[in-house]
CSV table of C-alpha atoms in Angstrom, one decimal:
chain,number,residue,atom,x,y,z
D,71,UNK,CA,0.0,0.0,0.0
D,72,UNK,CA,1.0,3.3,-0.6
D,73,UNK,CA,2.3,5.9,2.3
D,74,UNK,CA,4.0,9.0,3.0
D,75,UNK,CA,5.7,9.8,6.0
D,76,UNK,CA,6.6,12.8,7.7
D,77,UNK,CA,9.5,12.3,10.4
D,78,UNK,CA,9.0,15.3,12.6
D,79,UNK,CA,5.7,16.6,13.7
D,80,UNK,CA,7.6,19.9,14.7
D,81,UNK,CA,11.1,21.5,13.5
D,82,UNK,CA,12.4,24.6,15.0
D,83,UNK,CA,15.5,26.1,13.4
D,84,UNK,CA,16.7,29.9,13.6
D,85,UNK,CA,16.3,32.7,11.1
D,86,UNK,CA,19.5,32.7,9.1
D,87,UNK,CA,20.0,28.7,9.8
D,88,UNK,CA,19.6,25.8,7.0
D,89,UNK,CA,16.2,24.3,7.2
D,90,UNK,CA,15.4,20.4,6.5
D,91,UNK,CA,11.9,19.1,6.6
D,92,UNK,CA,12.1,15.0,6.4
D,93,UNK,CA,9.6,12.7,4.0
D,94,UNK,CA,10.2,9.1,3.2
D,95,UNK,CA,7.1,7.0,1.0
D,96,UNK,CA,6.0,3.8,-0.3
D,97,UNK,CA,4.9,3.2,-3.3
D,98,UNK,CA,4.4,0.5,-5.8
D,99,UNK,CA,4.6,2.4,-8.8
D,100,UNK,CA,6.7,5.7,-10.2
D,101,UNK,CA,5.4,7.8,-8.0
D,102,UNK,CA,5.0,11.7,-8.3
D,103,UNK,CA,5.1,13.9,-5.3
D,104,UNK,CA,4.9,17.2,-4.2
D,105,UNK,CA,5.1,19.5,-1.2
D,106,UNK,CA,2.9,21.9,0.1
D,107,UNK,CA,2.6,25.1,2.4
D,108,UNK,CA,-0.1,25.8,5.0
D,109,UNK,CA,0.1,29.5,6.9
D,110,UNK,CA,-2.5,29.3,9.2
D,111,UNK,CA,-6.4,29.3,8.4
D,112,UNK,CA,-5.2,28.8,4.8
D,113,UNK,CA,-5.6,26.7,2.3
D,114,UNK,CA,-2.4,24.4,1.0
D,115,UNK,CA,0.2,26.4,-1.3
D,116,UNK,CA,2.0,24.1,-3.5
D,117,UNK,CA,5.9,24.7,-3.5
D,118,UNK,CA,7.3,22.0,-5.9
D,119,UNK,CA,6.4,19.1,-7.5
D,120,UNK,CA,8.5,15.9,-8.5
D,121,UNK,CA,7.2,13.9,-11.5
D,122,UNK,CA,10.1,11.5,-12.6
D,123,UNK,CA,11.9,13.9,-14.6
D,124,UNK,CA,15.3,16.2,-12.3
D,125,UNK,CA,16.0,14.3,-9.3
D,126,UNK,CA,16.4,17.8,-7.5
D,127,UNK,CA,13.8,20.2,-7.5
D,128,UNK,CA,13.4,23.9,-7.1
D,129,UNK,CA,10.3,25.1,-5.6
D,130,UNK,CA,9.2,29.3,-4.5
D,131,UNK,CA,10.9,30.6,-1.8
D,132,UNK,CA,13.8,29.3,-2.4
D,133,UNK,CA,13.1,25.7,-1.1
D,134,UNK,CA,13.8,22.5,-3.0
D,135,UNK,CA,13.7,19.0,-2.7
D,136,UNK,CA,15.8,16.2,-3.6
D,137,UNK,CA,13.9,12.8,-4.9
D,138,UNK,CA,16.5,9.8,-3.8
D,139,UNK,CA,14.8,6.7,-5.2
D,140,UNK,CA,17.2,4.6,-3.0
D,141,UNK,CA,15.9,6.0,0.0
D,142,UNK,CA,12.5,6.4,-0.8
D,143,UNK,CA,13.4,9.7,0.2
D,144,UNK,CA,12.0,13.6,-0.8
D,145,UNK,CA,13.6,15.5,1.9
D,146,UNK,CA,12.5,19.5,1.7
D,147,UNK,CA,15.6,21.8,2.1
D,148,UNK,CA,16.2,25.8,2.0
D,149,UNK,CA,19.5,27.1,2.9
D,150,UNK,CA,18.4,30.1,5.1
D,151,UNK,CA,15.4,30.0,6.6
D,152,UNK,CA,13.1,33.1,7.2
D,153,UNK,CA,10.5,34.4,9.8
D,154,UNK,CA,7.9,34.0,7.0
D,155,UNK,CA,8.7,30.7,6.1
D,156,UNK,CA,7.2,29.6,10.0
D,157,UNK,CA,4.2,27.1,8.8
D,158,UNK,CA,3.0,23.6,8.2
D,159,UNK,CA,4.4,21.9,5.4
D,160,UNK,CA,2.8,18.9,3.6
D,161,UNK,CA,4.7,16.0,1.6
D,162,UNK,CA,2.0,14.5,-0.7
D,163,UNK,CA,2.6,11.1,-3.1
D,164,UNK,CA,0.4,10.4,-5.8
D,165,UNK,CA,0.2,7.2,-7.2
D,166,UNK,CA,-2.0,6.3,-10.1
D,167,UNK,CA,-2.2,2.4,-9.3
D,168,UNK,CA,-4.6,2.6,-7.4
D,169,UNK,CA,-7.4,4.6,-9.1
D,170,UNK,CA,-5.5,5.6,-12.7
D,171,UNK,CA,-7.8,8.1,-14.2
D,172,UNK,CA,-8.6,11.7,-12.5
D,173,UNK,CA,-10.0,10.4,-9.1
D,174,UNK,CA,-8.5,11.3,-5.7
D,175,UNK,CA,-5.6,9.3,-5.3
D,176,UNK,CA,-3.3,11.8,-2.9
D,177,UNK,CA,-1.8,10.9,-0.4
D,178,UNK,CA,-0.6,13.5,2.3
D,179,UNK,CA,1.3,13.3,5.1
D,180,UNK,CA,0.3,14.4,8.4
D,181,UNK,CA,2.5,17.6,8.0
D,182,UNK,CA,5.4,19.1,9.8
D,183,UNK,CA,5.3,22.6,12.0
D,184,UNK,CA,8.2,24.4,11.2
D,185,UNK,CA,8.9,27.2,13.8
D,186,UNK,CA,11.3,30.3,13.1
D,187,UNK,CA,13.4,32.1,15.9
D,188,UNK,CA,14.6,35.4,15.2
C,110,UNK,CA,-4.8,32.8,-14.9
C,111,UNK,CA,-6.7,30.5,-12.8
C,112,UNK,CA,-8.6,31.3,-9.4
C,113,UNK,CA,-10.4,29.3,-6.5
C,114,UNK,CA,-12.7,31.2,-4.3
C,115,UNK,CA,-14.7,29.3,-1.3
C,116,UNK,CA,-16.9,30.6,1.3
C,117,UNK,CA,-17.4,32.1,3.5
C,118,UNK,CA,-14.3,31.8,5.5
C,119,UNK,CA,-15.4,31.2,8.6
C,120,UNK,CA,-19.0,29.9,10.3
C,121,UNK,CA,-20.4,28.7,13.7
C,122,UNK,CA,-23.5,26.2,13.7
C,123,UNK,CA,-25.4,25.0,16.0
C,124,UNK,CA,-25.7,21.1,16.4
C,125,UNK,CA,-28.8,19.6,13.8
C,126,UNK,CA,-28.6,23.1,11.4
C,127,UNK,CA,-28.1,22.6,7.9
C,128,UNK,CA,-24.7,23.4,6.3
C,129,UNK,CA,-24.2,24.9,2.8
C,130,UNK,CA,-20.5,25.7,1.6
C,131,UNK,CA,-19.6,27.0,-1.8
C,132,UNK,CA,-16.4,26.6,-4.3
C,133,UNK,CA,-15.9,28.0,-7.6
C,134,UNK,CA,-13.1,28.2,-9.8
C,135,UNK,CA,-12.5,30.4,-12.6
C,136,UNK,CA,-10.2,30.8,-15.6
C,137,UNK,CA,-10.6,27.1,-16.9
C,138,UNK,CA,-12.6,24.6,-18.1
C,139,UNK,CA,-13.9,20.9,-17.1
C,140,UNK,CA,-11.6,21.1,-14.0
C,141,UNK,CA,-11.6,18.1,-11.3
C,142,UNK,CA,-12.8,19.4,-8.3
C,143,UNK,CA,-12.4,17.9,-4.7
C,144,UNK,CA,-13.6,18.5,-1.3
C,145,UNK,CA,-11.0,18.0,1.8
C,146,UNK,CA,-11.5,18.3,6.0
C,147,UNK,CA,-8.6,18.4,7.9
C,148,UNK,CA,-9.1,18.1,11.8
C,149,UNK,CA,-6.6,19.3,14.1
C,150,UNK,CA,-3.3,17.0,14.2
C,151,UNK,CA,-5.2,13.9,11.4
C,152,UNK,CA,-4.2,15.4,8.2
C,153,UNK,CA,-6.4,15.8,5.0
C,154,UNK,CA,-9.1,13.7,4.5
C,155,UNK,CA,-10.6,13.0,0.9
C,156,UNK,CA,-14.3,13.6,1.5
C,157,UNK,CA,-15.7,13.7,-2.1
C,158,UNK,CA,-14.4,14.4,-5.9
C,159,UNK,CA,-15.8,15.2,-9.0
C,160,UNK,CA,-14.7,14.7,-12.8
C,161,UNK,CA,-17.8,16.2,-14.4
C,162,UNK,CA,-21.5,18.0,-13.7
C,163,UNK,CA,-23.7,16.0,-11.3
C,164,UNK,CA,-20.8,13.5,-11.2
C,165,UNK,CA,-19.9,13.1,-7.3
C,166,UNK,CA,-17.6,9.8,-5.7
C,167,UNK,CA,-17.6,9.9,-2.1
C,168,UNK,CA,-14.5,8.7,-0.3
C,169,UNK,CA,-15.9,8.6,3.0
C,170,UNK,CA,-19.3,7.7,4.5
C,171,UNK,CA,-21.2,10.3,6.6
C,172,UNK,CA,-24.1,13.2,7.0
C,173,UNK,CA,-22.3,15.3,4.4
C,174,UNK,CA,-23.3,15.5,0.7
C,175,UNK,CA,-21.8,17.4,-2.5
C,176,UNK,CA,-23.1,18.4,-5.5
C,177,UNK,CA,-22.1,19.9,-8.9
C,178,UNK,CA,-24.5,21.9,-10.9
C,179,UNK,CA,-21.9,24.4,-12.9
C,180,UNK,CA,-18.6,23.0,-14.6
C,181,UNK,CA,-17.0,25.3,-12.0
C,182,UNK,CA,-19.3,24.9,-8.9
C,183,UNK,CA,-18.7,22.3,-5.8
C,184,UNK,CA,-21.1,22.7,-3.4
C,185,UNK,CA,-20.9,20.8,0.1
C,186,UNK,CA,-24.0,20.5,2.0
C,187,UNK,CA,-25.4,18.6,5.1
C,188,UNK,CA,-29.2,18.5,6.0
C,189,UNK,CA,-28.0,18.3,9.9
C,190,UNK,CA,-24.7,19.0,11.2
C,191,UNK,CA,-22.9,16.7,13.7
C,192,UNK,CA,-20.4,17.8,16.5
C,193,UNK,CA,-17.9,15.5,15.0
C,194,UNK,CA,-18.6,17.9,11.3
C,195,UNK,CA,-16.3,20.7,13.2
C,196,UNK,CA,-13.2,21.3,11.3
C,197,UNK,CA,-11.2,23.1,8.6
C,198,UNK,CA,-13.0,22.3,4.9
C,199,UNK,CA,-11.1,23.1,1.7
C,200,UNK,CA,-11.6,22.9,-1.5
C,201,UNK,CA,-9.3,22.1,-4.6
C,202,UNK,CA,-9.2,21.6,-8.5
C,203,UNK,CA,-7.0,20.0,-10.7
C,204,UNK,CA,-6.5,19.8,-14.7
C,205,UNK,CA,-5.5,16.5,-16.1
C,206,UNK,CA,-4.9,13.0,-14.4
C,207,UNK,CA,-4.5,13.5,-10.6
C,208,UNK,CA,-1.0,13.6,-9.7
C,209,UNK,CA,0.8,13.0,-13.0
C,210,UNK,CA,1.7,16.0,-13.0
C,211,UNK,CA,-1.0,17.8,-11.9
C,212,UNK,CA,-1.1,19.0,-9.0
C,213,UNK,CA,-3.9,20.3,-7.0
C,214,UNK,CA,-4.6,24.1,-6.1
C,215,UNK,CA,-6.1,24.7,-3.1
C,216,UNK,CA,-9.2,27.4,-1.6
C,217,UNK,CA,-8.5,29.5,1.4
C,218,UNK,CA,-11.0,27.0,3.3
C,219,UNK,CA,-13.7,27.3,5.4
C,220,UNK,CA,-13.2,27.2,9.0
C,221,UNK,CA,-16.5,25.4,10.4
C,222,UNK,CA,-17.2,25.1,14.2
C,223,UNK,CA,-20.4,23.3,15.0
C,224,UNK,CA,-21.9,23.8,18.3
């Protein structure tokens, strides 16, 4: 069965510091996958996608993500992190196995609550 | 360019009250559209999706009903609300095969607190 899962539940870093969001999945098939942005009492901003072509992604706001088949791994990375930037982030895998077609088959992870210190 | 609005933004409810929330996107045509809760700390849940007018698969078994009269309107309703209906409701559209791709775009959502 397919999965996503987030690592932390909460990251703090400092403004100015690296940030690193963690995401491992499971999939049977090629799987595409994507990350999202959540400020509060929003709705979900995508901020890159991954669909089998570059291994390493660029997203907005200067995040990107690095797809390591090996590792079943699409870890989220931006080198300095900014008070703005404080929000829940979502790591989402789509796999068309299940459903094929254009139904709902997304699945997100539980998301990760990344806090900013100035 | 393409836009998603849902309302209204925020309601409170009483307990057995009906619920009516509204999505409608503009700037494209024949769009998947998809209605999502997310509860506190539980992530998104797929509540219904729709590939066409007054074509609606539900993911998840409740009180809560969609419909889709317009290419571009998702409406989600519920004849009486439930305690357990509290939570944060969004709505999303997508062009193509989900997730080949295409990715979904999200509303602001609806904050619902029933009572």
């Amino acid at each position: 069965a397919q999965s996503v899962t987030q690592l932390d539940s909460h990251v703090s870093v400092s403004e100015g510091t690296p940030v690193l969001l963690r995401c491992n999945y499971s999939s049977s098939y090629s799987p595409s996958l994507f990350w999202y942005v959540q400020h509060p009492n929003k709705g979900l901003q995508l901020l890159l996608k991954y669909t089998s072509a570059a291994t390493l992604v660029k997203g907005i706001n200067g995040f990107e993500a690095e797809f390591k088949k090996s590792e079943t791994s699409f870890h989220l990375t931006k080198p300095s992190a900014h008070m703005s930037d404080a929000a829940e982030y979502f790591c989402v895998v789509s796999d068309p196995g299940r459903y094929g077609g254009s139904q709902g088959n997304l699945i997100f992870g539980k998301g990760t609550k990344l806090s900013v210190k100035p | 360019s393409q836009t998603i609005h849902q309302w209204p933004a925020t309601l409170v409810q009483p307990v057995g009250s009906p619920l009516s929330l509204e999505c409608t996107v503009e700037g494209t045509s024949n769009p998947n559209l998809y209605w999502y809760r997310q509860a506190a700390g539980r992530g998104l849940q797929l509540l219904f999706y729709s590939v066409g007018i007054g074509q609606i698969s539900s993911e998840v078994p409740q009180n809560l009903s969609a419909s889709r009269p317009q290419d571009r309107q998702f409406i989600l309703s519920s004849k009486k609300l439930l305690l357990s209906d509290s939570g944060f409701y969004l709505c999303a559209w997508t062009i193509g095969v989900l997730g080949v791709g295409s990715p979904l775009h999200f509303g602001n959502g609806t904050r619902l607190t029933v009572t």
